[in-house]
Structures are given as structure tokens and as C-alpha cells.
PDB file of C-alpha atoms in Angstrom:
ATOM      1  CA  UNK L1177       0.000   0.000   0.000  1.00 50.00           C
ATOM      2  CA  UNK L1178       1.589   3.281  -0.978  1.00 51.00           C
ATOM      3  CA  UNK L1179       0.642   6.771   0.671  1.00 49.00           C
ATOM      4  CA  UNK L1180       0.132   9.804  -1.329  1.00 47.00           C
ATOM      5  CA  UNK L1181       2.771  12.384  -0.288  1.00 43.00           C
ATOM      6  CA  UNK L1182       0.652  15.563   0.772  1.00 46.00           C
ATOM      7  CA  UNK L1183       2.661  18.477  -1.033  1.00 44.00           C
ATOM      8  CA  UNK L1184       2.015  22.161   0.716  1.00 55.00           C
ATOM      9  CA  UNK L1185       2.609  25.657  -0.963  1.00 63.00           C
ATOM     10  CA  UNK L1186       5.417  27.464   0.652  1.00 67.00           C
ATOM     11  CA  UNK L1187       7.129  26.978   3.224  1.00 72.00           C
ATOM     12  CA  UNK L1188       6.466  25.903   7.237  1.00 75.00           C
ATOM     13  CA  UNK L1189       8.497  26.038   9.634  1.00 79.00           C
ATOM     14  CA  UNK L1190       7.570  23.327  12.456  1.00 81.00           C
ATOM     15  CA  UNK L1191       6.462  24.521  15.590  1.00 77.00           C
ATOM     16  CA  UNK L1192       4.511  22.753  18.722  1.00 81.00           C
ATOM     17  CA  UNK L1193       3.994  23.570  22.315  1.00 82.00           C
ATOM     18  CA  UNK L1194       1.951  21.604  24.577  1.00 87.00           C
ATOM     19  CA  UNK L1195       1.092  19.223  22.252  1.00 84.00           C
ATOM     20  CA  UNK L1196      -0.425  21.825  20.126  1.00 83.00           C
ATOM     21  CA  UNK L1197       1.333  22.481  16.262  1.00 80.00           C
ATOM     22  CA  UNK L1198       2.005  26.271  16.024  1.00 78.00           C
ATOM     23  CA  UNK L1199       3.460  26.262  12.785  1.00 78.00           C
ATOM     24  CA  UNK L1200       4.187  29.199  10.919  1.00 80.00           C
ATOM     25  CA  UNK L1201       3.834  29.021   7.450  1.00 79.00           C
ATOM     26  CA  UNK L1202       2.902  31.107   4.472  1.00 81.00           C
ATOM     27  CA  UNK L1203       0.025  32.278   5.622  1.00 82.00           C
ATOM     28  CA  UNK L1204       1.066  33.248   9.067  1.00 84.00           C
ATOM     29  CA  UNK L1205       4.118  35.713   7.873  1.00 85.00           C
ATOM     30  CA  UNK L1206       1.952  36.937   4.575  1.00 86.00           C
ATOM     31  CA  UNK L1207      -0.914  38.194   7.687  1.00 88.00           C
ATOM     32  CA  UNK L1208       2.593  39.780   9.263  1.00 89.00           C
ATOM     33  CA  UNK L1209       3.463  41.210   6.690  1.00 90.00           C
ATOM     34  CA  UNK L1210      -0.028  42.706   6.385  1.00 90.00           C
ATOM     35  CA  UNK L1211      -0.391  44.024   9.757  1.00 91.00           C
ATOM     36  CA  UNK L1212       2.953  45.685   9.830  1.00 94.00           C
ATOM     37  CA  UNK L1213       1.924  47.074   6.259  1.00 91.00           C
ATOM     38  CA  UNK L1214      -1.407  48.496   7.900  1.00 90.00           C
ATOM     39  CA  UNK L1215       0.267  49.392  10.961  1.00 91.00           C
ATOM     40  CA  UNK L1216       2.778  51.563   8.941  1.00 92.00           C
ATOM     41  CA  UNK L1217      -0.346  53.194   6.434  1.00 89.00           C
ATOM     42  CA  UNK L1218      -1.747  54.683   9.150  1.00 86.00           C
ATOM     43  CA  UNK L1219       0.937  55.618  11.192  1.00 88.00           C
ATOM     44  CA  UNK L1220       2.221  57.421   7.980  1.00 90.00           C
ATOM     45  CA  UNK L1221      -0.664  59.085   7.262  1.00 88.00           C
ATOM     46  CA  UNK L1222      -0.241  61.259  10.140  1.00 86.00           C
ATOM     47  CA  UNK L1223       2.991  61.857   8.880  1.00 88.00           C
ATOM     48  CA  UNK L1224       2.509  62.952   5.605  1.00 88.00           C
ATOM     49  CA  UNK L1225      -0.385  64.612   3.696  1.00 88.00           C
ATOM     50  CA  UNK L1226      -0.280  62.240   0.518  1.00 88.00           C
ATOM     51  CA  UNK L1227      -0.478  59.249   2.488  1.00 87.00           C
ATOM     52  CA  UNK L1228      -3.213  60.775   5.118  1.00 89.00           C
ATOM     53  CA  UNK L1229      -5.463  61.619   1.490  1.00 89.00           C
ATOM     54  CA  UNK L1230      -5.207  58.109   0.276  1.00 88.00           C
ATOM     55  CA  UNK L1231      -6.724  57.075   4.128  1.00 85.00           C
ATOM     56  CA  UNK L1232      -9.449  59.740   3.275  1.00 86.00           C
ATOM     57  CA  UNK L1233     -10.362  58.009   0.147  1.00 87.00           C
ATOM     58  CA  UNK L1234     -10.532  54.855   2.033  1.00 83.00           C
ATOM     59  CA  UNK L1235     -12.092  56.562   5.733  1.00 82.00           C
ATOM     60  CA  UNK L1236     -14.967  58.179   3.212  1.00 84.00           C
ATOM     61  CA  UNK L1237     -15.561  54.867   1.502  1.00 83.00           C
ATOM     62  CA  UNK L1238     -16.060  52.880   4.908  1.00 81.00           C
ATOM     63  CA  UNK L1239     -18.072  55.899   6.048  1.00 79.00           C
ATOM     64  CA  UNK L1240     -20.798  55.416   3.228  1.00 81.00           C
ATOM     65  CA  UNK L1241     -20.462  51.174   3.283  1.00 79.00           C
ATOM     66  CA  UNK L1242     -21.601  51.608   6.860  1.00 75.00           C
ATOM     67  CA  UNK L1243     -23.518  54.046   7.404  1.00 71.00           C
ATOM     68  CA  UNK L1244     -27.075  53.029   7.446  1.00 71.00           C
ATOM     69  CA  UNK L1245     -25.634  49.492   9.530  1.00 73.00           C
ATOM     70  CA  UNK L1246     -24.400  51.813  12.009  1.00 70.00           C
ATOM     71  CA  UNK L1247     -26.291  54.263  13.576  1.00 67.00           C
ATOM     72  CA  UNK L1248     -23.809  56.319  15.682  1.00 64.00           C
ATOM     73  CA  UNK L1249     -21.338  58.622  14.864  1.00 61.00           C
ATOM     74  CA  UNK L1250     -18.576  57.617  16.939  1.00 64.00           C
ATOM     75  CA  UNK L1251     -15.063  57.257  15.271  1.00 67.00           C
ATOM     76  CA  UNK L1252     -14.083  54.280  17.597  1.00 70.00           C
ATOM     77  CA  UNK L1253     -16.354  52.348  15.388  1.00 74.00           C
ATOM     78  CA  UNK L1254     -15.075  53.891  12.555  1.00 76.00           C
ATOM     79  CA  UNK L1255     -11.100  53.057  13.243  1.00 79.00           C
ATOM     80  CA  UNK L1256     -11.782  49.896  14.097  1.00 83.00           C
ATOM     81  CA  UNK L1257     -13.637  49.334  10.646  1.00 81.00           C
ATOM     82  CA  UNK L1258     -10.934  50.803   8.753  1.00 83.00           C
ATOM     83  CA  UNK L1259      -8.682  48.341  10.212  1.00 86.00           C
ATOM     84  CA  UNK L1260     -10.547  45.705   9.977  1.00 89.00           C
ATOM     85  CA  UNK L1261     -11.241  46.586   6.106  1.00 87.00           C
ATOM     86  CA  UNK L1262      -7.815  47.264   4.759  1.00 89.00           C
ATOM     87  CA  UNK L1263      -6.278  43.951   6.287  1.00 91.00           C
ATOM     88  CA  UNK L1264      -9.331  41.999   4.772  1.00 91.00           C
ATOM     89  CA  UNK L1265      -8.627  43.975   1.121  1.00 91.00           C
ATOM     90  CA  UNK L1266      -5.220  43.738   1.486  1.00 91.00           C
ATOM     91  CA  UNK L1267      -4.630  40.112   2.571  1.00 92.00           C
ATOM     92  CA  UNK L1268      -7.220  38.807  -0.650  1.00 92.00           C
ATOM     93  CA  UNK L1269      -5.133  41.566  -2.391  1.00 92.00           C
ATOM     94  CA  UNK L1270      -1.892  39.381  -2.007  1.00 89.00           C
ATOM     95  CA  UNK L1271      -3.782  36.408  -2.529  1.00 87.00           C
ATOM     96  CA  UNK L1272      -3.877  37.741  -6.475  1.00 90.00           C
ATOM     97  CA  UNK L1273      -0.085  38.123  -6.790  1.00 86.00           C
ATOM     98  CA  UNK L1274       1.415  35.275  -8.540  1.00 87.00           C
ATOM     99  CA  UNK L1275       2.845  32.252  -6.105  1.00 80.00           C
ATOM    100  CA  UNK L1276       0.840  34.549  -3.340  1.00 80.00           C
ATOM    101  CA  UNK L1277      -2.332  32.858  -1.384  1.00 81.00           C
ATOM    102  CA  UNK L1278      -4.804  34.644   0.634  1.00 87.00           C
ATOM    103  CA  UNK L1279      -5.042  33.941   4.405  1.00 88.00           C
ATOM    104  CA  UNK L1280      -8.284  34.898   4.677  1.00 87.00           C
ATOM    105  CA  UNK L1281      -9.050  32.006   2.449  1.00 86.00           C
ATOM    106  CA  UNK L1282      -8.161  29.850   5.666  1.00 83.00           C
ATOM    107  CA  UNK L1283     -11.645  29.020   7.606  1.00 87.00           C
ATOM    108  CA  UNK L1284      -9.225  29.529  11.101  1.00 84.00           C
ATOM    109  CA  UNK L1285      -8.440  33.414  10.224  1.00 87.00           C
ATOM    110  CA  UNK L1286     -12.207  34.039   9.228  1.00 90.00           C
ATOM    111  CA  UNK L1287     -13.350  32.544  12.125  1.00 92.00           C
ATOM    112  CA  UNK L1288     -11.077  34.315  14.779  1.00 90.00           C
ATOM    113  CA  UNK L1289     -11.869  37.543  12.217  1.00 92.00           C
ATOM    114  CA  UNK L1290     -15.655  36.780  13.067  1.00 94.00           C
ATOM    115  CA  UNK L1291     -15.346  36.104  16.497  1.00 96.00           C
ATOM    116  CA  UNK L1292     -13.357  39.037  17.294  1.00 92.00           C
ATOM    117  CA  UNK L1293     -15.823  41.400  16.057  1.00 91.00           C
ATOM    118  CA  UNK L1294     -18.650  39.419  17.729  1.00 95.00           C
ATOM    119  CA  UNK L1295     -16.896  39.391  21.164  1.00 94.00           C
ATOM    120  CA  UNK L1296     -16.272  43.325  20.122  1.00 89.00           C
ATOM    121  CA  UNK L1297     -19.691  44.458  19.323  1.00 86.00           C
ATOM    122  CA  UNK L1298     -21.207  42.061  22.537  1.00 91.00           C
ATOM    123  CA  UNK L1299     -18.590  44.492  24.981  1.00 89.00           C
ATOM    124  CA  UNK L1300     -19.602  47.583  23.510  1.00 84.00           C
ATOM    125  CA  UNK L1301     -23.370  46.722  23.635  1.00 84.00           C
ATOM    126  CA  UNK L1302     -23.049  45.920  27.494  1.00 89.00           C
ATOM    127  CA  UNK L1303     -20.963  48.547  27.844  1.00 85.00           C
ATOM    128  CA  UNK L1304     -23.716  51.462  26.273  1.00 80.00           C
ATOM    129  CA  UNK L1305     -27.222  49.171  27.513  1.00 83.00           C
ATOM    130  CA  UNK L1306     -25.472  47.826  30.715  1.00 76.00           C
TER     131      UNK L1306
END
């Protein structure tokens, strides 16, 4: 009986504590690489006035996508939306590039995506309503 060979994309480097594997592999440095990309967009648009009117473009998009869902004008919400878009369009954004695959096409980084903004909007809804 022979076994099929199971051959990954990329790379992995092999990684396990307590039993549990905490690999890191393409996926895991491409979503580094993304937050340290977002990280340094916004930080930069502070900085400098081309970068901050590219955020505009992006801060008035957001603003119109969500407006009618959300019915409050605070810019916490808004901040935290802005994030959360640009890693989303940025990490299926690198899953276009040749050799590139999208984390977000991994059920475990939608899932902690969805349950962070559940656990998020749950705290801010005892937080307002008590």
C-alpha cells in the first residue's frame, strides 16, 4: 500500500507547544506582513499629507459602506472598521499576486476575524445598555 505524499505551498516552519502544532507558514508571515503594512499606512498618514489623502479616500468609503448598519457617529467604530477593512482587502489583495495565497481564504483566520468582532460588538453593547 503506498501513501500519497501531501505536497504544501510554501514553506512551514515546524512549531509545537503543549502538544499543540504552532506552525508558521505562508500564511502566518503573509498576515505579518499585512499588519505591519497596515500598521505603517496609518501611522504614515499622520505623517505625511499624501499618504493621510489616500486614508481619506478609504475613511470616506467605509463611512458610506456603513452608514445606514451603524447608527452612531462615533469614530471608535469607525477606526476599528478601517482596520478591519484594509487587512481583509489587502490580505485577498496578495492572494492575487502570482505564487501569493490569501489567508483569509483559511476558515481559522475568518473565524477568529468573526469572532473578534462578535466578542467586540457584545462588549460595547453591554458597555452602552449595561
Amino acid at each position: 500500500m503506498t501513501h500519497a505524499h501531501v505536497v504544501e505551498k510554501g514553506f512551514s516552519i515546524p512549531f509545537s507547544a503543549f502538544g499543540v502544532d504552532l506552525s508558521i507558514n505562508e500564511a502566518i508571515v503573509t498576515m505579518w506582513g499585512v499588519c505591519l503594512f497596515v500598521f505603517l499606512f496609518l501611522f504614515l498618514a499622520n505623517k505625511f499629507k499624501k499618504v493621510r489623502q489616500v486614508e481619506c479616500y478609504f475613511y470616506d468609503f467605509i463611512s458610506e459602506a456603513f452608514a445606514k448598519s451603524i447608527k452612531t457617529k462615533r469614530p471608535i467604530w469607525f477606526a476599528f472598521l478601517m482596520t478591519l477593512f484594509l487587512f481583509v482587502f489587502i490580505t485577498n489583495i496578495t492572494g492575487l499576486l502570482p505564487g501569493g495565497e490569501a489567508p483569509t481564504s483559511n476558515i481559522n483566520v475568518t473565524g477568529a476575524l468573526a469572532i473578534l468582532v462578535f466578542v467586540i460588538a457584545q462588549l460595547t453593547g453591554l458597555k452602552a445598555h449595561g
